[in-house]
Short mmCIF file of C-alpha atoms in Angstrom, two decimals:
data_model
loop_
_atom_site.label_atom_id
_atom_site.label_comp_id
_atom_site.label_asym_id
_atom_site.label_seq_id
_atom_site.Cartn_x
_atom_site.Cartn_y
_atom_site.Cartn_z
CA UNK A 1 0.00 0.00 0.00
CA UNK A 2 1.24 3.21 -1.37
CA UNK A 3 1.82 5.44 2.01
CA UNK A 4 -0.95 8.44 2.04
CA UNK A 5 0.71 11.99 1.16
CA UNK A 6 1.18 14.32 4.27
CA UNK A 7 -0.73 17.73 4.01
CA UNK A 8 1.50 20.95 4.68
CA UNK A 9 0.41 22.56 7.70
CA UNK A 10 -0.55 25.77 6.78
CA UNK A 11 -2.77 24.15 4.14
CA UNK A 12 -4.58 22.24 6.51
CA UNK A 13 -5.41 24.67 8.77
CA UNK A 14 -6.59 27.54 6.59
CA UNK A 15 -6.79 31.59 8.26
CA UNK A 16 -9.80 31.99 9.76
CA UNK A 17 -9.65 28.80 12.17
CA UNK A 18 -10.02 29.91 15.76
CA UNK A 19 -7.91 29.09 18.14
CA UNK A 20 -10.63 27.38 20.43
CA UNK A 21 -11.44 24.34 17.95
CA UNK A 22 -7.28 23.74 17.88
CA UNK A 23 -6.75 22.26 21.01
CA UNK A 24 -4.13 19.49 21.47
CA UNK A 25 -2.57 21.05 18.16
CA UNK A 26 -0.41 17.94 17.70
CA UNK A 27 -2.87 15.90 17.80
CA UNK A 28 -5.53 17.33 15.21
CA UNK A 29 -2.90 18.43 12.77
CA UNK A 30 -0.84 14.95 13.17
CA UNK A 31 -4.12 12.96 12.68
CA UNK A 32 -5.67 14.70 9.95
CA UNK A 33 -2.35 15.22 8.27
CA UNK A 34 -1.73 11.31 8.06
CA UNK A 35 -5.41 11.32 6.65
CA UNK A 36 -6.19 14.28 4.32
CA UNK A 37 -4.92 11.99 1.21
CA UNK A 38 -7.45 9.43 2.04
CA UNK A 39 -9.44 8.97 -0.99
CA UNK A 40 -13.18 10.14 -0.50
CA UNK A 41 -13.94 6.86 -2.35
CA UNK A 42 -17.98 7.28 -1.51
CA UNK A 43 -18.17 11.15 -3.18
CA UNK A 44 -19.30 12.20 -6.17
CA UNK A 45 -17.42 13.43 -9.05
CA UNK A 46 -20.11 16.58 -9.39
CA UNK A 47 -22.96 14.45 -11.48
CA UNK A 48 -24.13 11.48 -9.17
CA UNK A 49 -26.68 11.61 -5.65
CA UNK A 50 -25.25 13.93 -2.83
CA UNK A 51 -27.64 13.98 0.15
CA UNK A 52 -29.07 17.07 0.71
CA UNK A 53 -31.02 16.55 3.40
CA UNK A 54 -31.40 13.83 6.14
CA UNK A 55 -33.39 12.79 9.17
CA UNK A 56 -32.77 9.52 11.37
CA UNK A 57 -35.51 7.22 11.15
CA UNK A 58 -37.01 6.22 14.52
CA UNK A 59 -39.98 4.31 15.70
CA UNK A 60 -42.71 7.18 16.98
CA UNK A 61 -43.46 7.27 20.83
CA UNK A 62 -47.14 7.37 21.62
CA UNK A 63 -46.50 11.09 22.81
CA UNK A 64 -45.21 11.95 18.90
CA UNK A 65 -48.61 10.85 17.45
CA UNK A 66 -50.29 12.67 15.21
CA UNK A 67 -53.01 13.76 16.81
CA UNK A 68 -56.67 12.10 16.90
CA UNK A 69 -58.26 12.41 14.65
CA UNK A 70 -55.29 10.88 12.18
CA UNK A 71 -54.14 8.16 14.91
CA UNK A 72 -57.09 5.98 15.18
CA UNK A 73 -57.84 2.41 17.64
CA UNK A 74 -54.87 0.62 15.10
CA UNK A 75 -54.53 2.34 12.14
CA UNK A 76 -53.21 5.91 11.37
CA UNK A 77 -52.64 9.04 9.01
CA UNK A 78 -56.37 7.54 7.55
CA UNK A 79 -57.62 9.87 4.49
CA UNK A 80 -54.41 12.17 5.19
CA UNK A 81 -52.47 14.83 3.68
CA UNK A 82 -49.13 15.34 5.60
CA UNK A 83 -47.11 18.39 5.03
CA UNK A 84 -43.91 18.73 5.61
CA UNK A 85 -40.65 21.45 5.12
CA UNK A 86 -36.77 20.56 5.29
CA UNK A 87 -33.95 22.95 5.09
CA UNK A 88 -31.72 21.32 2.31
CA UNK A 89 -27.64 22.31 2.23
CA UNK A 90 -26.29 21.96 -1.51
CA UNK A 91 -28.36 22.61 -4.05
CA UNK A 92 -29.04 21.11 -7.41
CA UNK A 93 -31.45 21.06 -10.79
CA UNK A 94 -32.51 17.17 -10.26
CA UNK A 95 -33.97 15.99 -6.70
CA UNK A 96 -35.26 12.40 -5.52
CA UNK A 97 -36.94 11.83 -2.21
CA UNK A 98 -36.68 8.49 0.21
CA UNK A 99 -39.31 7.58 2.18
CA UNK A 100 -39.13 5.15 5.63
CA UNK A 101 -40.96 2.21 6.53
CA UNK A 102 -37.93 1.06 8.52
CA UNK A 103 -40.04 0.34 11.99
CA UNK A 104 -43.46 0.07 10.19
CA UNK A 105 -44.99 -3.74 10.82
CA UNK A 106 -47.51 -3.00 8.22
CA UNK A 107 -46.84 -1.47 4.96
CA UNK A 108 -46.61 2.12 3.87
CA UNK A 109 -49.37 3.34 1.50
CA UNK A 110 -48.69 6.61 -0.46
CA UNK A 111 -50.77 7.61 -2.58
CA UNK A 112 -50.13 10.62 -3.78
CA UNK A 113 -46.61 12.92 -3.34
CA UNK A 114 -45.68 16.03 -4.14
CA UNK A 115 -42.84 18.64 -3.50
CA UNK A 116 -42.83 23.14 -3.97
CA UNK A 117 -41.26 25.99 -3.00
CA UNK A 118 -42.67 26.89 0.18
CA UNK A 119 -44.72 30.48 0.62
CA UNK A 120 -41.62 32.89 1.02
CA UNK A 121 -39.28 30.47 1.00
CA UNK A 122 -39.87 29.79 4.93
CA UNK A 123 -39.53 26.96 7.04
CA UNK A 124 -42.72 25.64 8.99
CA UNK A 125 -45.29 27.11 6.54
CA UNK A 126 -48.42 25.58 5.64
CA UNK A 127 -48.75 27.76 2.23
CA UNK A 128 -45.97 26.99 -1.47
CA UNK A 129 -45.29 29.54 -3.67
CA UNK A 130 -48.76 29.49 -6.28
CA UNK A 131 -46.90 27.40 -9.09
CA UNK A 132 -44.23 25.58 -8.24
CA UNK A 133 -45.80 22.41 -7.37
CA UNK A 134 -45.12 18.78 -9.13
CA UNK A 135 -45.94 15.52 -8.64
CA UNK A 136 -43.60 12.68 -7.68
CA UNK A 137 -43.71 9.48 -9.44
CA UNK A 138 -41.88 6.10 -8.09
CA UNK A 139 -41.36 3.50 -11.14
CA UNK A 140 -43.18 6.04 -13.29
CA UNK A 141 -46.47 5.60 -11.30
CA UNK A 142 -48.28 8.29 -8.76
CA UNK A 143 -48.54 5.55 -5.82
CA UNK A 144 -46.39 3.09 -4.13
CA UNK A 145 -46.27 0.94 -1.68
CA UNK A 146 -43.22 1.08 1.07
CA UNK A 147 -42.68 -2.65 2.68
CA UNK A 148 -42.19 -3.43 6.35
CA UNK A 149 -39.04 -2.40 7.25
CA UNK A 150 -37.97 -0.96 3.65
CA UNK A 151 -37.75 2.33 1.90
CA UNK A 152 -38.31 3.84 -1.61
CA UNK A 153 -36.68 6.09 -3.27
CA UNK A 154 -39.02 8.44 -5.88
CA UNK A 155 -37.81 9.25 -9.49
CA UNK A 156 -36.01 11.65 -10.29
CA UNK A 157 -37.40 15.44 -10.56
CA UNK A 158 -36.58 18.09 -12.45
CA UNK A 159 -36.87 20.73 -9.84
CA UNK A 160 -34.11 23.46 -9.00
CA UNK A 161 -32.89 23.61 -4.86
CA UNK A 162 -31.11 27.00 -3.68
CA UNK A 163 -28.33 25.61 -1.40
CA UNK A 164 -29.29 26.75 2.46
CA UNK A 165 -33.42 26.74 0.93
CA UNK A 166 -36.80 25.24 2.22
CA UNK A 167 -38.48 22.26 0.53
CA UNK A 168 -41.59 21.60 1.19
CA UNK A 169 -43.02 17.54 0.66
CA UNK A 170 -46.67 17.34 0.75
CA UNK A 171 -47.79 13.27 0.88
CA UNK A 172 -51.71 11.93 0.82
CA UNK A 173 -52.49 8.83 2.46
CA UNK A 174 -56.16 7.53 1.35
CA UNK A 175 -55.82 4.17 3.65
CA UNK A 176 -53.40 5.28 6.04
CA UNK A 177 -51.08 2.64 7.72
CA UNK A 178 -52.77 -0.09 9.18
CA UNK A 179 -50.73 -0.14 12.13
CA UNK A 180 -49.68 2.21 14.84
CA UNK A 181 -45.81 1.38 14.54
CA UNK A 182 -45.03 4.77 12.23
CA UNK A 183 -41.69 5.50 11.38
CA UNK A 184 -40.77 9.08 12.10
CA UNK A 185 -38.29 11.84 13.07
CA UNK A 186 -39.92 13.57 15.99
CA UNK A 187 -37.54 16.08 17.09
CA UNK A 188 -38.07 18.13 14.15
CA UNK A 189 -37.91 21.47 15.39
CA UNK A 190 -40.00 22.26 12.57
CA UNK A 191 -44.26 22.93 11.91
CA UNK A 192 -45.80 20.07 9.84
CA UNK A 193 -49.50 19.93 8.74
CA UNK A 194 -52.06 17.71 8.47
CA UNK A 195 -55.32 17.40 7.08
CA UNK A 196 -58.17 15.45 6.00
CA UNK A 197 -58.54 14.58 1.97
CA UNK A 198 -56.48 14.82 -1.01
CA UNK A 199 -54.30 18.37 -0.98
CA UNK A 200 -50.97 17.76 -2.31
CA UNK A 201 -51.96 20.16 -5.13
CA UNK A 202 -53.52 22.75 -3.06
CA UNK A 203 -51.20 26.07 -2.50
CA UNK A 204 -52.76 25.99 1.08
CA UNK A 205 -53.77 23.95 3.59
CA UNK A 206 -56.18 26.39 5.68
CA UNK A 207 -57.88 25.33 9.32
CA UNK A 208 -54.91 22.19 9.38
CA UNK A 209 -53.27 20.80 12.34
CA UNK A 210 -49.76 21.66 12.83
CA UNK A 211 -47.65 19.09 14.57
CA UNK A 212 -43.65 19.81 15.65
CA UNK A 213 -42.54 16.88 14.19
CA UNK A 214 -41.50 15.08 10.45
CA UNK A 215 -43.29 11.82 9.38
CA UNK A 216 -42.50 9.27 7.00
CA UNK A 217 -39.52 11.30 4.79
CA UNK A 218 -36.31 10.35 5.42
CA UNK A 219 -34.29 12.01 2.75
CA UNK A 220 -33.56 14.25 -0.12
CA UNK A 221 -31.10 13.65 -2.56
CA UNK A 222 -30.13 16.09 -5.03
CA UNK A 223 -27.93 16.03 -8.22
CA UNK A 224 -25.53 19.24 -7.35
CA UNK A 225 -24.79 21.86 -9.76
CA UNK A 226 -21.14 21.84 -8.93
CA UNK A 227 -18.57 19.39 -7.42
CA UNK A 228 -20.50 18.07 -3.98
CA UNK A 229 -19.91 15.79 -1.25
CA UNK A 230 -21.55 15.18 2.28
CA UNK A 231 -20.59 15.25 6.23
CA UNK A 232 -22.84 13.29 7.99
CA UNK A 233 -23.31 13.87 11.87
CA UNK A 234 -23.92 10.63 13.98
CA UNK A 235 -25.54 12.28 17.17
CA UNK A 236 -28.06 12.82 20.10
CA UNK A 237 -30.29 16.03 21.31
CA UNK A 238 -27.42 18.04 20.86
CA UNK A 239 -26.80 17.36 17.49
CA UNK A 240 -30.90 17.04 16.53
CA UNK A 241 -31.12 20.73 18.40
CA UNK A 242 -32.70 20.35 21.47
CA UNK A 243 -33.02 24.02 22.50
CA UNK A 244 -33.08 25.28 19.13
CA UNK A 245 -35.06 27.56 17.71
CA UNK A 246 -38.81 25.64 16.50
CA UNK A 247 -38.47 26.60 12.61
CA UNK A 248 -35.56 28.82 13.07
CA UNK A 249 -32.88 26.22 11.41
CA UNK A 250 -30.04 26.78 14.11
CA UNK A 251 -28.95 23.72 15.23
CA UNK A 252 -25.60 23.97 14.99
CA UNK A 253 -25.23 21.64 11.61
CA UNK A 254 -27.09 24.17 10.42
CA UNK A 255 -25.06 26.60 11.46
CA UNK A 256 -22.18 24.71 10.27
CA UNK A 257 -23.54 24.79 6.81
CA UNK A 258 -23.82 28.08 6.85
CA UNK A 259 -20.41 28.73 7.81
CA UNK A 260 -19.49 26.25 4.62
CA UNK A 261 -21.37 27.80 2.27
CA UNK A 262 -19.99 31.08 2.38
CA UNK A 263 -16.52 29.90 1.62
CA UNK A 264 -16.09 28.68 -2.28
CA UNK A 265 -13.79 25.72 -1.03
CA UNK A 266 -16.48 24.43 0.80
CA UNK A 267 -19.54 25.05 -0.58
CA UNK A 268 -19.90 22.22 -2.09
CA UNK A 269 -20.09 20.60 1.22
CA UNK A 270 -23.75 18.98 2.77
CA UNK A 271 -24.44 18.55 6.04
CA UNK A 272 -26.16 15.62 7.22
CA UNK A 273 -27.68 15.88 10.97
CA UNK A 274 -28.16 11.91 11.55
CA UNK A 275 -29.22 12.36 15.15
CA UNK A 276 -31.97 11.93 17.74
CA UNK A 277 -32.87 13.30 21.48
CA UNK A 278 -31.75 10.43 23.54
CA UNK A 279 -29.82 8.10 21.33
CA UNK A 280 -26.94 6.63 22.50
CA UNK A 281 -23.62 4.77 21.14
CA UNK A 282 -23.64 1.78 23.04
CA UNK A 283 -27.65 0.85 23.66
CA UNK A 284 -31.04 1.64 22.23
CA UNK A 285 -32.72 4.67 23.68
CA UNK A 286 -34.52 6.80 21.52
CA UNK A 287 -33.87 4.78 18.59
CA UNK A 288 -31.20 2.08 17.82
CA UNK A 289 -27.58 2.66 19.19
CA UNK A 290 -24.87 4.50 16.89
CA UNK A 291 -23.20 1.18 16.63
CA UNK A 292 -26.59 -0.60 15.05
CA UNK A 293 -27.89 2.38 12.87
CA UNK A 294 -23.98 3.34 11.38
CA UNK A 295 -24.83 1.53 7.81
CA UNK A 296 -28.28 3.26 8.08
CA UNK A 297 -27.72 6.13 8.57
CA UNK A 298 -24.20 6.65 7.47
CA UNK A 299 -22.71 4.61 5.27
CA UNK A 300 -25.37 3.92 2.89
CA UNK A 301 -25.97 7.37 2.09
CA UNK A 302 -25.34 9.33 -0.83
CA UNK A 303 -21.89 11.53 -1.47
CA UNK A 304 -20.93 11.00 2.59
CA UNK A 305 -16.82 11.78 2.77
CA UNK A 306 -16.71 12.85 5.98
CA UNK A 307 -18.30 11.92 9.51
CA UNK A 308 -18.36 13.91 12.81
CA UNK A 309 -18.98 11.69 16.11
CA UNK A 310 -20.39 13.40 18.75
CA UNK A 311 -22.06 11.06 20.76
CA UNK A 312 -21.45 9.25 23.92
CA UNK A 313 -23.27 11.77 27.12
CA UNK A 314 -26.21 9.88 27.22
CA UNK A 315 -24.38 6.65 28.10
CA UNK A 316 -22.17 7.96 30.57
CA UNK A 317 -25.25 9.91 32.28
CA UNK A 318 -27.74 6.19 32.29
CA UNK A 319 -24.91 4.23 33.43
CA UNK A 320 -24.64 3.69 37.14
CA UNK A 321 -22.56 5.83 38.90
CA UNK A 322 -20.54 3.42 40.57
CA UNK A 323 -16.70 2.87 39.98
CA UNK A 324 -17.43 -0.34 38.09
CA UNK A 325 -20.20 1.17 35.99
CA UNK A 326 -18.56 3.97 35.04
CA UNK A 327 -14.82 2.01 34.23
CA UNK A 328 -17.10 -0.59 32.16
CA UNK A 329 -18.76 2.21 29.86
CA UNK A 330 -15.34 3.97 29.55
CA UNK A 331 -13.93 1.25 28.13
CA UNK A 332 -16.60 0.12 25.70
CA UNK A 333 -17.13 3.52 24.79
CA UNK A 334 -13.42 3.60 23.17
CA UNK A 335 -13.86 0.24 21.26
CA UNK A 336 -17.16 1.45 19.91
CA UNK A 337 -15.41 4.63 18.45
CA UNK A 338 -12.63 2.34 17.12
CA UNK A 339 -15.62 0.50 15.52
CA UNK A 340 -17.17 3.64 13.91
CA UNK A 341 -13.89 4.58 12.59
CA UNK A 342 -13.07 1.19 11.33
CA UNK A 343 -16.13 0.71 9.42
CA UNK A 344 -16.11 4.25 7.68
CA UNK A 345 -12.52 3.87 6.74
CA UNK A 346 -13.31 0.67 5.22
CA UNK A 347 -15.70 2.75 2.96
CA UNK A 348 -13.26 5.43 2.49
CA UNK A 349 -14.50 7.88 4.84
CA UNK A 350 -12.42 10.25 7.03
CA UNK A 351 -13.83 10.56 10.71
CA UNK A 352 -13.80 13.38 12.84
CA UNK A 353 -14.22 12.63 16.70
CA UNK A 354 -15.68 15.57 19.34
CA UNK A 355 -15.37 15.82 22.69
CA UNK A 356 -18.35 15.23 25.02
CA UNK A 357 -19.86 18.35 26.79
CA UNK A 358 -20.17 18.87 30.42
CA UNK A 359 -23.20 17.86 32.03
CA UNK A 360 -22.69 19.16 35.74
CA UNK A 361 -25.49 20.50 37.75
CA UNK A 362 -27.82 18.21 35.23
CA UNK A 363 -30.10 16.21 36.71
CA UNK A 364 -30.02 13.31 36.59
CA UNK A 365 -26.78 13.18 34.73
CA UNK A 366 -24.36 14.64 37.20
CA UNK A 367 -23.12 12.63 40.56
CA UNK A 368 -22.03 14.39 43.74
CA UNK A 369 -19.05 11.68 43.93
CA UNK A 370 -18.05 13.23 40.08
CA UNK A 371 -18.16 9.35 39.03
CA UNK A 372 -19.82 10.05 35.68
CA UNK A 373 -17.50 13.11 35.08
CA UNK A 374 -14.37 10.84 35.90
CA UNK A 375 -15.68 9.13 33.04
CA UNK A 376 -16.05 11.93 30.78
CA UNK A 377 -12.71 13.31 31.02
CA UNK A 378 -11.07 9.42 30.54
CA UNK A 379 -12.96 9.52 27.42
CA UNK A 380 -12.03 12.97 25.97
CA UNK A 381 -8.69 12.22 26.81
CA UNK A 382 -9.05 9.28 24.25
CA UNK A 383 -10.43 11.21 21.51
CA UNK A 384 -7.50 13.90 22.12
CA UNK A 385 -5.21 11.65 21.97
CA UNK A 386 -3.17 11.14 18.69
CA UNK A 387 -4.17 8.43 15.82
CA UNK A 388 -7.57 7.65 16.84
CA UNK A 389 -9.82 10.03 15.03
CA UNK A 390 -8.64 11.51 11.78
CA UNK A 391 -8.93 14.90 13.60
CA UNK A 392 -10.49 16.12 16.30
CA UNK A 393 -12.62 18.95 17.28
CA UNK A 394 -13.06 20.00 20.87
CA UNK A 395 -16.41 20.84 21.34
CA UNK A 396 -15.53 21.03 25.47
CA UNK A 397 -13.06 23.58 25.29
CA UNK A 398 -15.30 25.97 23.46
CA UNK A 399 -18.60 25.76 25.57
CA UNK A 400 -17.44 24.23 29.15
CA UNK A 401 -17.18 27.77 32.06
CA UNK A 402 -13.58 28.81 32.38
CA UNK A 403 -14.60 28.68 36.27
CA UNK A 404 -15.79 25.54 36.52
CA UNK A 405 -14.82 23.35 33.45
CA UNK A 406 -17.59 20.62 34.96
CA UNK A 407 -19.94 22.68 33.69
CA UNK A 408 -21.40 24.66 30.31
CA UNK A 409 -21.01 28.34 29.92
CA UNK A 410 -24.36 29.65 32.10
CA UNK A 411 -25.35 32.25 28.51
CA UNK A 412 -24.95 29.40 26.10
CA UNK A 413 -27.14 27.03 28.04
CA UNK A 414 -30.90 26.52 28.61
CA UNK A 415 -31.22 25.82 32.18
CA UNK A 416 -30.66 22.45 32.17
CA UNK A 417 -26.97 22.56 32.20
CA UNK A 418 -27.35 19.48 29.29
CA UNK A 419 -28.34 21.14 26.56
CA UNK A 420 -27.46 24.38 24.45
CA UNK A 421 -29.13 27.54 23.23
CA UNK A 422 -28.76 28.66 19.66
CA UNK A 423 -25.43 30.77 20.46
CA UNK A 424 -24.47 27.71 22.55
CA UNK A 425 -25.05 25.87 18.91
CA UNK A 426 -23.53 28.70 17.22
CA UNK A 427 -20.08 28.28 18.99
CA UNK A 428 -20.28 24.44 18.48
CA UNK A 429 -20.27 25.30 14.84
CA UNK A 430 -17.75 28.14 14.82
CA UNK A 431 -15.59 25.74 16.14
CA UNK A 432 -15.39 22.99 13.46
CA UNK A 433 -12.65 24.13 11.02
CA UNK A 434 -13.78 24.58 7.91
CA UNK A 435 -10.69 22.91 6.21
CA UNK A 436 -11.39 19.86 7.74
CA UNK A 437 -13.69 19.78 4.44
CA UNK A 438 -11.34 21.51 1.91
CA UNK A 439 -12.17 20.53 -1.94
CA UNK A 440 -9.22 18.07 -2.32
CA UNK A 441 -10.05 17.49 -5.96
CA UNK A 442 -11.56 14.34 -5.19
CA UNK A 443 -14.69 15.19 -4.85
#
C-alpha cells in the first residue's frame, strides 16, 4: 500500500480557524495530516446523488402521534395529507426523495406525493409559492407501496434547490397505515401539517393541524450543480437541536452549513444531521444505538466523505454511577469509536471525533461523587489523543465555564446545564474548522 501523502500545515489549517477548535494542536494536525490523502472513495465526481437533506428514522413514541383524529384504535394518518418542510444544504437542478418504513410492521401506502417551493421560502409554513408544485412518481407511477421495514426512493425530478433553501413535501395517504408502529423523526424542530382529503396540489392547507414533528420522509437527494460531497453527523439532542429555535434552522449543523457555504472551497459541502434526542452509542434509547444504525444512517448514504462523532453523554449519564459502571462504559465507549472509525474507513471515509460536553449540575446526569464526570474526562482524553480520530474537534473547550470546566457556559445554556441555546449551537459550529472539508479534488 502506497503510504498516504502528508498535508503541509498551513494548508490544513486555513486563516480563519479559531484558536478554540485547535486544542491538542499535535494531535488534530498529526491525525488529519496522516489522513487528508485518504481517498473520498464514496463522493461524487459533481454528477451522481449527494444527500441534501437527512433525518434519522425512529420508531414514533405514543407522545409523537399525530393527533386524533389521524391516529385511530390501530390504524393511522387515515384519508391524510401530511405536510412537511426541510432545510436542504447543496443545491441542485434534479432531486429524488426516500421515504421510511424502517419500523413500520404493516406497509406504507402513499398515494399521492408532491414537493414546492414553500410560501416565502420559509420553514414551517403551511402555504408553497402558487406554481411551483409537481408531482412525484416512483417506477413512473403516482402511488407506491413502502414494505415493512424498507424504503423507496421516488424518481427523479426536475426541480431546482437553492443551497441553504426550504423544501416543502406534501404526501396523501387515502388508507393510512394499518398499524400504529409509524416511522418518524420527531424532534423536528420544525411545523408540519395535516389534514383530511387529497391536498398535495392545493397552495394551502387552511384550518390544518400543525404538529412539531417530520413523518414518513427520510431524505432528499439532489444532483448538485457543482462538485459536492456530504458530512454526515452521527448524534443525540445536541446534534438534533434540542433548544433550538422551532423553525428557526439553528442547530448547529445548520449553522455549520452556513459557515461552509460562504466559503467557495467548501460550498460544495452537505451537512447531514443523523441524530436523535436520547440516542446513544452503546444501547437503544430513543432509537437504535450509533453502533446498530452506522450503515443506516451513514454509510449507505449518498456523497458522505466525511463523519463527525459526537455522541457518547447519554451513556455515561444512564450508566450507574458506581466505579465499576462507570470504568465498564469507559472502556466500551473507546472500542465502539474504534468500531465507527473502522467501518467508515473501510468505505473510504475520514472521521472526525468531538469531545463530550459537560453535564454538571444536570439532573439526573451529574453525581455528587463526580463518578460520571471521571468518566467523561477518561474519554475525551481518548479522543484527544493522537491516531484515533482523523482529527479532532473540541467541542468542550469551546462551551465548558472557564470557572468551573464541569460545567457549560451559564449564557450558552438553557437551564438544564445538558443542553445548548442557539449561540451555545452557534459556537459548536464556529468551532469545526472549515478545512477539515477543503475541496481536495476528489470530490
Amino acid at each position: 500500500m502506497k503510504p498516504w501523502p502528508r498535508v503541509p500545515l498551513a494548508q490544513l489549517f486555513a486563516v480563519g480557524v479559531l484558536a478554540l477548535c485547535l486544542v491538542t494542536t499535535s494531535t488534530v494536525v498529526g491525525a488529519a495530516e496522516r489522513h487528508a490523502g485518504r481517498s473520498a472513495a464514496t463522493a461524487p465526481a459533481g454528477r451522481g446523488w449527494v444527500d441534501t437533506w437527512t433525518a434519522m428514522p425512529q420508531l414514533t413514541e405514543p407522545a409523537n402521534m399525530p393527533p386524533a383524529p389521524f391516529t385511530g384504535k390501530d390504524s393511522v394518518l387515515v384519508d391524510t395529507t401530511l405536510r412537511q418542510t426541510v432545510h436542504v444544504t447543496v443545491g441542485g437542478s434534479r432531486i429524488r426523495l426516500r421515504f421510511s418504513n424502517a419500523f413500520g410492521t404493516s406497509p406504507l401506502p402513499l398515494t399521492r406525493v408532491s414537493v414546492a417551493l414553500p410560501a416565502d421560502g420559509r420553514s414551517g409554513v403551511s402555504a408553497v409559492r402558487p406554481g411551483t408544485t409537481r408531482e412525484v412518481t416512483f417506477a413512473g407511477r403516482e402511488s407506491i407501496t413502502v414494505p415493512v421495514g424498507a424504503q423507496m426512493v421516488s424518481d427523479p425530478l426536475d426541480f431546482t434547490l437553492r443551497p441553504g433553501s426550504n423544501l416543502t413535501v406534501t404526501a396523501y395517504l387515502a388508507t393510512g397505515q394499518t398499524s400504529l408502529a409509524l416511522t418518524s423523526h420527531p424532534g423536528s424542530r420544525t411545523t408540519s401539517y395535516l389534514t383530511a382529503g387529497d391536498h398535495t396540489g392545493d397552495d394551502d392547507l387552511p384550518g390544518a393541524t400543525p404538529v412539531d414533528h417530520w413523518y414518513l420522509l427520510s431524505d432528499v437527494e439532489v444532483v448538485p450543480d457543482r462538485p459536492s460531497a456530504a458530512v454526515a453527523v452521527l448524534g443525540d439532542s445536541l446534534t438534533d437541536g434540542r433548544g433550538s429555535t422551532t423553525n428557526g434552522n439553528d442547530r448547529w449543523p445548520d449553522q455549520l452549513h452556513d459557515r461552509l457555504r460562504a466559503r467557495p472551497a467548501t460550498a460544495g459541502v452537505a451537512v447531514l444531521n443523523q441524530a436523535a434526542g436520547g440516542n446513544r452509542v452503546l444501547n437503544d434509547g430513543l432509537g437504535p444505538n450509533a453502533l446498530a444504525r452506522l450503515d443506516r444512517d451513514v454509510l449507505a448514504h449518498s456523497g458522505v466523505a466525511w463523519l463527525v462523532v459526537f455522541e457518547g453523554v447519554n451513556d455515561i449519564g444512564t450508566a450507574a454511577a458506581t466505579p465499576a459502571a462507570q470504568h465498564a462504559v469507559a472502556d466500551d465507549l473507546i472500542a465502539a469509536y474504534q468500531q465507527i472509525v473502522v467501518r467508515a474507513h473501510a468505505q473510504g471515509i475520514r472521521v472526525y471525533g468531538a469531545t463530550v460536553l459537560p453535564f454538571g449540575g444536570n439532573t439526573p446526569y451529574d453525581d455528587p461523587d463526580g463518578l460520571r464526570e471521571a468518566t467523561r474526562q477518561t474519554v475525551n482524553t481518548w479522543i484527544r489523543a493522537r491516531g484515533h480520530f482523523d482529527a479532532v474537534v473540541d467541542f468542550d473547550r469551546v462551551v465548558r465555564d472557564p470557572d468551573n470546566p464541569r460545567r457549560l457556559r451559564p449564557a450558552l445554556q438553557v437551564g438544564d446545564w445538558l443542553h445548548l441555546n442557539p449561540e451555545g449551537y452557534r459556537a459548536l459550529a464556529t468551532a469545526v474548522p472549515p478545512a477539515l472539508f477543503r475541496n481536495t479534488g476528489e470530490w
